[in-house]
CSV table of N, CA and C in Angstrom, one decimal:
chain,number,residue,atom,x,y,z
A,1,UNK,N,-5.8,18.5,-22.6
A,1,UNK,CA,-6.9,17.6,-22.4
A,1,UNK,C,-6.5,16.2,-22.1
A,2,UNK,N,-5.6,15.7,-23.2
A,2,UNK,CA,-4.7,14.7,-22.5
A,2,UNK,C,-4.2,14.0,-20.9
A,3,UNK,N,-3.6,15.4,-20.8
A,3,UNK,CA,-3.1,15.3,-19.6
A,3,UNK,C,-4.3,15.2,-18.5
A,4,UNK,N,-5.5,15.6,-18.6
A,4,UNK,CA,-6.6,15.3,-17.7
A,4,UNK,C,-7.2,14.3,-17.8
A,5,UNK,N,-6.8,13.5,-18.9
A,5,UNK,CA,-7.5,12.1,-19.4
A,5,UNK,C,-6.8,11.3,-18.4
A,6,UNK,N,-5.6,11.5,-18.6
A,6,UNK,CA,-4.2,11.0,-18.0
A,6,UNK,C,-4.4,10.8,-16.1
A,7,UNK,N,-4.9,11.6,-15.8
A,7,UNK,CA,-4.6,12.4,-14.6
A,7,UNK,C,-6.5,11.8,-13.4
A,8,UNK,N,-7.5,11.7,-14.9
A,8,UNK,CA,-8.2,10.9,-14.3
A,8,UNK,C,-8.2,9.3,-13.9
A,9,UNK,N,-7.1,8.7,-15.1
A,9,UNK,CA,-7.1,7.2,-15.2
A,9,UNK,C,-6.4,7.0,-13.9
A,10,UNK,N,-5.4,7.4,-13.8
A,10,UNK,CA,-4.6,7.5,-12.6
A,10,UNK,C,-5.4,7.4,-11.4
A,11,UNK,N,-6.1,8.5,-11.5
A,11,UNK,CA,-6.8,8.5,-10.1
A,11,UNK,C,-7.9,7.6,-9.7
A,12,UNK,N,-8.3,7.2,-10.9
A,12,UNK,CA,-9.4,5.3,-10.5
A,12,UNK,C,-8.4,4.4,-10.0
A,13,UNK,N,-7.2,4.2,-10.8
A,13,UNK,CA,-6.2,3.1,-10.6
A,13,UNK,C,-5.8,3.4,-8.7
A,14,UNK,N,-5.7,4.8,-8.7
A,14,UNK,CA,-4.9,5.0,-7.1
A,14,UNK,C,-6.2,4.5,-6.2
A,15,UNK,N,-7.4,5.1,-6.6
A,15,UNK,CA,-8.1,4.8,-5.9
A,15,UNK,C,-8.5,3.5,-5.2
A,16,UNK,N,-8.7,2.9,-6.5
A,16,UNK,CA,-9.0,1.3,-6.1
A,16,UNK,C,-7.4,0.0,-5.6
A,17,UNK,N,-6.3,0.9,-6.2
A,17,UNK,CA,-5.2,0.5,-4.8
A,17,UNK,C,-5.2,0.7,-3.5
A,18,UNK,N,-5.7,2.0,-3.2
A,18,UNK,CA,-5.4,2.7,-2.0
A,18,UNK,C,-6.7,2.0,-1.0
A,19,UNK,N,-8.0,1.6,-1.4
A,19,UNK,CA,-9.0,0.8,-1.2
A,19,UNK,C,-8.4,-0.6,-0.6
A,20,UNK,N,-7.7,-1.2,-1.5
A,20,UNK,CA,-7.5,-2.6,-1.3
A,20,UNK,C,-6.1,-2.5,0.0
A,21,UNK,N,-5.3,-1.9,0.4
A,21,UNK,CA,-4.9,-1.3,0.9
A,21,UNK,C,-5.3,-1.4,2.3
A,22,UNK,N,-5.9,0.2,2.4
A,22,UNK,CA,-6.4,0.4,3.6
A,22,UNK,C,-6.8,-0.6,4.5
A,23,UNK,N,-8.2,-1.3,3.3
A,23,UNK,CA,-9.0,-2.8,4.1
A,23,UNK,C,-8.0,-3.3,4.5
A,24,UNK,N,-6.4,-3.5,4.0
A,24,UNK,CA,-5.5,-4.5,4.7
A,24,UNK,C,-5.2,-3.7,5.5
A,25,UNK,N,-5.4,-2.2,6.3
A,25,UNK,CA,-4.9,-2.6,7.7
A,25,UNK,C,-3.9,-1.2,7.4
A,26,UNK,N,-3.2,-0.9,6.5
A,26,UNK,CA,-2.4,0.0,6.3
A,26,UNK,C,-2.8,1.5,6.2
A,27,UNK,N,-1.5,2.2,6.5
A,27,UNK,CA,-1.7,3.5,7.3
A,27,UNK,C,-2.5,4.3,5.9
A,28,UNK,N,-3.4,5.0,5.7
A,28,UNK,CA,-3.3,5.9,4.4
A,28,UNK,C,-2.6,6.9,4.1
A,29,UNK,N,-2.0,7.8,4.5
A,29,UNK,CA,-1.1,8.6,4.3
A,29,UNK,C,0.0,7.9,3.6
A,30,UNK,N,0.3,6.4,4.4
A,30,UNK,CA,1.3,6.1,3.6
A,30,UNK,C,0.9,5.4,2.2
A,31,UNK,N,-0.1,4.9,1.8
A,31,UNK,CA,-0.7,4.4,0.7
A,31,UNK,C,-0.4,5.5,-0.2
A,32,UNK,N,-0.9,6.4,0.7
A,32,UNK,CA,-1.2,7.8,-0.7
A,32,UNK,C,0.0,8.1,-1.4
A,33,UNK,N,1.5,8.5,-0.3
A,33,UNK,CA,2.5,8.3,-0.7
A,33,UNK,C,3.4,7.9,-1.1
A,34,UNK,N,3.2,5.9,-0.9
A,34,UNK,CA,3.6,5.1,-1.8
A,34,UNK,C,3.2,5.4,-3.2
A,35,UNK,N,2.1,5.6,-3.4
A,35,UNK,CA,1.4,5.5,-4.7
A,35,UNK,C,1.7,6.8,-5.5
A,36,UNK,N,2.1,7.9,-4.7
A,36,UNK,CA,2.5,9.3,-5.6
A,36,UNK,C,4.0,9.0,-5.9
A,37,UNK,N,5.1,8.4,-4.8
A,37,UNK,CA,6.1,8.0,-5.3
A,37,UNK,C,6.8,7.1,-6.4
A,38,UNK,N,5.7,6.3,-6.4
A,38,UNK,CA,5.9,5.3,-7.8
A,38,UNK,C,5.7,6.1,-8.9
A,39,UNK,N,4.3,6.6,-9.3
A,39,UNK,CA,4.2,7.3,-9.9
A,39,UNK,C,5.4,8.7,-10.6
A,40,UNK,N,6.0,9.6,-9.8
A,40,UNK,CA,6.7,10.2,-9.8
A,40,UNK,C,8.2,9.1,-10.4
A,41,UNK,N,8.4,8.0,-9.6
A,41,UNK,CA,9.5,7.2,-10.6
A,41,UNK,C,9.3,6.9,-11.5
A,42,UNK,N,8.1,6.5,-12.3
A,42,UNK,CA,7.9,6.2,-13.4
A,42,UNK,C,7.8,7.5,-14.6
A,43,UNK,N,7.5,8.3,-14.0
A,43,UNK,CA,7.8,9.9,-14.9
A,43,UNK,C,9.1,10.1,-14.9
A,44,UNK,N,10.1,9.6,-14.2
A,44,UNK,CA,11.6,9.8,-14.4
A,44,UNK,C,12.0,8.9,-15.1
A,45,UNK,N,11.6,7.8,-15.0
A,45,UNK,CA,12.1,6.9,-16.1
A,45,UNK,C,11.6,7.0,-17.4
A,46,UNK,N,10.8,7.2,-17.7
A,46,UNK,CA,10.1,7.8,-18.8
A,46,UNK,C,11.5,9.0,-19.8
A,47,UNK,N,10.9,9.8,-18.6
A,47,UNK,CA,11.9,11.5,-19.0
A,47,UNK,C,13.2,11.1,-19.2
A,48,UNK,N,13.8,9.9,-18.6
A,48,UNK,CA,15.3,9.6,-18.8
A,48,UNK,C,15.4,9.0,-20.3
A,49,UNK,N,14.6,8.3,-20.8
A,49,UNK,CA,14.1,7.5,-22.0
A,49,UNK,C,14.5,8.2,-23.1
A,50,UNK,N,13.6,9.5,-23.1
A,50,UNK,CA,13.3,10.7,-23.9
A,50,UNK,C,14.8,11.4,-24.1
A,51,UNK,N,15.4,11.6,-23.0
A,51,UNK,CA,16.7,11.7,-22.8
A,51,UNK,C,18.2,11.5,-23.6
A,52,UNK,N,18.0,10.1,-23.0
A,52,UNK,CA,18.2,9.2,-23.8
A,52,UNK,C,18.6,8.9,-25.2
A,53,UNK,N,17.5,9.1,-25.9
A,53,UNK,CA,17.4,9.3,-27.0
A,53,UNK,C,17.9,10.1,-28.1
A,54,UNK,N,17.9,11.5,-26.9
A,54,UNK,CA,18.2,12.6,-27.6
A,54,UNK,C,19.9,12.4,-27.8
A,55,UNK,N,20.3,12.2,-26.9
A,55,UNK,CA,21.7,11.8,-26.6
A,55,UNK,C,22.3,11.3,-27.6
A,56,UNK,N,21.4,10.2,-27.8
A,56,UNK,CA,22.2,9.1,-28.4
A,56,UNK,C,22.2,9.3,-29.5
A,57,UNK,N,21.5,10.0,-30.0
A,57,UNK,CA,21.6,10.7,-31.5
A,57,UNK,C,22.3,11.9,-31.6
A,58,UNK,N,22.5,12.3,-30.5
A,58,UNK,CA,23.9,13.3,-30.9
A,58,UNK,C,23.0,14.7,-30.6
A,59,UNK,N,21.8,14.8,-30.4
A,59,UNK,CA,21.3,16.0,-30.7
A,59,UNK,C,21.3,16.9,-29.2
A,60,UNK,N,21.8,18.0,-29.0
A,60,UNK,CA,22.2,19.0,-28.2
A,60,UNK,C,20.8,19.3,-27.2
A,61,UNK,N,20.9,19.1,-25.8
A,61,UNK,CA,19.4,19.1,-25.3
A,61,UNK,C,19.9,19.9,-23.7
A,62,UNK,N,19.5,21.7,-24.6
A,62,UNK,CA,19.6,22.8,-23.8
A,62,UNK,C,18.9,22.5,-22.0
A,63,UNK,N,19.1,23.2,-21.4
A,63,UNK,CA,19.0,22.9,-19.7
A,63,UNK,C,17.4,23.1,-19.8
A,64,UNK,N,16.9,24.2,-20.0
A,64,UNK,CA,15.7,24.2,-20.1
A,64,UNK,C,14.6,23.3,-20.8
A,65,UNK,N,15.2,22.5,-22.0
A,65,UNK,CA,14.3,21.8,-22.4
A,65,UNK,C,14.3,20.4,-21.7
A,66,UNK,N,15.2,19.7,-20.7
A,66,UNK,CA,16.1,18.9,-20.1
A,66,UNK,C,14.7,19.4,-19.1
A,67,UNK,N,14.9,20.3,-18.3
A,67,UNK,CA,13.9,20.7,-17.1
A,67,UNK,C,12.2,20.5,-17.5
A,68,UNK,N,11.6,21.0,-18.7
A,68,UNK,CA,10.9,20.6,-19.0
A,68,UNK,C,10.2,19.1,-19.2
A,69,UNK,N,11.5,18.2,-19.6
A,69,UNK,CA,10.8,17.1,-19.7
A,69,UNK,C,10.6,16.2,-19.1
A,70,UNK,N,11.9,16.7,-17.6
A,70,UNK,CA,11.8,16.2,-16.4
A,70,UNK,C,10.8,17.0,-15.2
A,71,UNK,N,10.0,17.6,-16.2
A,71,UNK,CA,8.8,17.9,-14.9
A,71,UNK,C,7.4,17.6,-15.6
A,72,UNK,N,7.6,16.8,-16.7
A,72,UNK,CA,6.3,16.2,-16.9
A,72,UNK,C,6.1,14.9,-16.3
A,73,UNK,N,4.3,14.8,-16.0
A,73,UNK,CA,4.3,13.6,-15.6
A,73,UNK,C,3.3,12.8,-16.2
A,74,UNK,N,2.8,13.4,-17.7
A,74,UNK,CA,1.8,12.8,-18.0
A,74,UNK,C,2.5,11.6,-19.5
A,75,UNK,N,1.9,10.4,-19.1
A,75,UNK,CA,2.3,9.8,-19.7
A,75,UNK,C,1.9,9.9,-21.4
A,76,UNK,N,0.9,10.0,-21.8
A,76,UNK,CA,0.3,10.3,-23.3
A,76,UNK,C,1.8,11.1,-23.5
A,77,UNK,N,2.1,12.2,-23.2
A,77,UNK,CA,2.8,13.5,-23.5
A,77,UNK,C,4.2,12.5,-23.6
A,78,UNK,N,4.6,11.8,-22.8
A,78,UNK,CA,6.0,11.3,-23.2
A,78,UNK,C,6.3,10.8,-24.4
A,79,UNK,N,5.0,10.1,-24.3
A,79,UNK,CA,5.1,8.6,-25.3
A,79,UNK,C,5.1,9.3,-27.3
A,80,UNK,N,4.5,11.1,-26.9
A,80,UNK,CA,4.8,11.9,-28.4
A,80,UNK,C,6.1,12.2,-28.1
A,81,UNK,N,6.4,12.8,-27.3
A,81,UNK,CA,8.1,12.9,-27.1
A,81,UNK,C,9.2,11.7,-27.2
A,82,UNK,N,8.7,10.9,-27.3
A,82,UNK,CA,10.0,10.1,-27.3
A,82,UNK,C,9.8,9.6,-28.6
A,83,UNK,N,8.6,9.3,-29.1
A,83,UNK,CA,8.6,8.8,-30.9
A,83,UNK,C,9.0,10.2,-32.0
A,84,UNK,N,9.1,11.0,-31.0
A,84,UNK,CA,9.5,12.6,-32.2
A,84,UNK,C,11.1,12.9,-31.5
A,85,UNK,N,11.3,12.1,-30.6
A,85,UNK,CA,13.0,12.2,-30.2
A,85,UNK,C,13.8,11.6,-31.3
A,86,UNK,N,12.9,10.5,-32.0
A,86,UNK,CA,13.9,9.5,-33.0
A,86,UNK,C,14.3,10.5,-34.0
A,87,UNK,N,13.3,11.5,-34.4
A,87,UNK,CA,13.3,12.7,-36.0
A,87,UNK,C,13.8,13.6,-35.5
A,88,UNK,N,13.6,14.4,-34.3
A,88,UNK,CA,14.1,15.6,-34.7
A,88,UNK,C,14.9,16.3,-34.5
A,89,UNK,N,16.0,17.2,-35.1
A,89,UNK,CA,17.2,17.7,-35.2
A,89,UNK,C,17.7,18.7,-34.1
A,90,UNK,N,16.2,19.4,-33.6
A,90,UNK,CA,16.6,20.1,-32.5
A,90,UNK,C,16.0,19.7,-31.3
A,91,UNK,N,16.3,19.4,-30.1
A,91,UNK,CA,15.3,19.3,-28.9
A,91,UNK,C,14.1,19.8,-28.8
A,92,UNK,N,14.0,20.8,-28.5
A,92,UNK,CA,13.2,22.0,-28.6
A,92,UNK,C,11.9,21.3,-29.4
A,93,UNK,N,12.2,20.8,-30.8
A,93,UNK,CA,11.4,20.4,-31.4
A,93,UNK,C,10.1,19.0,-30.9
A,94,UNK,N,10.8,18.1,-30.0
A,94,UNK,CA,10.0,17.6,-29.4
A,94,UNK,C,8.6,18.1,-28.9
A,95,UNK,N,8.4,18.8,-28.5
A,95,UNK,CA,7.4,20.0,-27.9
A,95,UNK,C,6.7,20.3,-29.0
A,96,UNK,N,6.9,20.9,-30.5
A,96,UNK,CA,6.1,20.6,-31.3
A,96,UNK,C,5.0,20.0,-31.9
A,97,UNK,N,4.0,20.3,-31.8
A,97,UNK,CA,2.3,19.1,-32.1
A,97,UNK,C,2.6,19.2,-33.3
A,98,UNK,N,3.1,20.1,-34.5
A,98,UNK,CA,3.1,19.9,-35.9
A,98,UNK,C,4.5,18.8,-36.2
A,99,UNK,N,4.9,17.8,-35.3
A,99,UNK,CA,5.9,17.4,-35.7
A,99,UNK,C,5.5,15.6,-35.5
């Protein structure tokens, strides 16, 4: 549900860029694309964060769960992942809601 919360805010914000935009003259395809690209960097920086973290604490972060965190894009979802990167002993565990 999050992630659709997420995924609507997004799409008012694109919207009303892509609006102000256009009126200037610019191609939309390319608006659309600027605006999915940023987006998409900002989920990698995020996911690097998360990373990061895990790292730096030493804790072991299997390929799979590594793939996982680098194909989220919803921001709510990171921001539990990276304050449960600080506690927990296994990766894996990040993904847990009881944690």
């Amino acid at each position: 549900m999050t992630e659709l919360v997420a995924e609507a805010a997004f799409s008012q914000e694109q919207q009303r860029v892509r609006d102000g935009w256009i009126g200037g003259g610019l191609d939309p395809f390319l608006v659309v694309l600027g605006l999915s690209l940023r987006r998409e960097h900002r989920a990698g920086v995020r996911a690097r964060e998360v990373l990061r973290v895990l790292e730096n604490r030493g804790v072991p972060t299997p390929p799979e769960v590594r793939a996982r965190i680098e194909r989220c894009n919803c921001f709510d979802v990171f921001d539990r992942w990276w304050h449960r990167a600080f506690t927990v002993t296994k990766a894996e565990d990040i993904f847990d809601e009881n944690n």
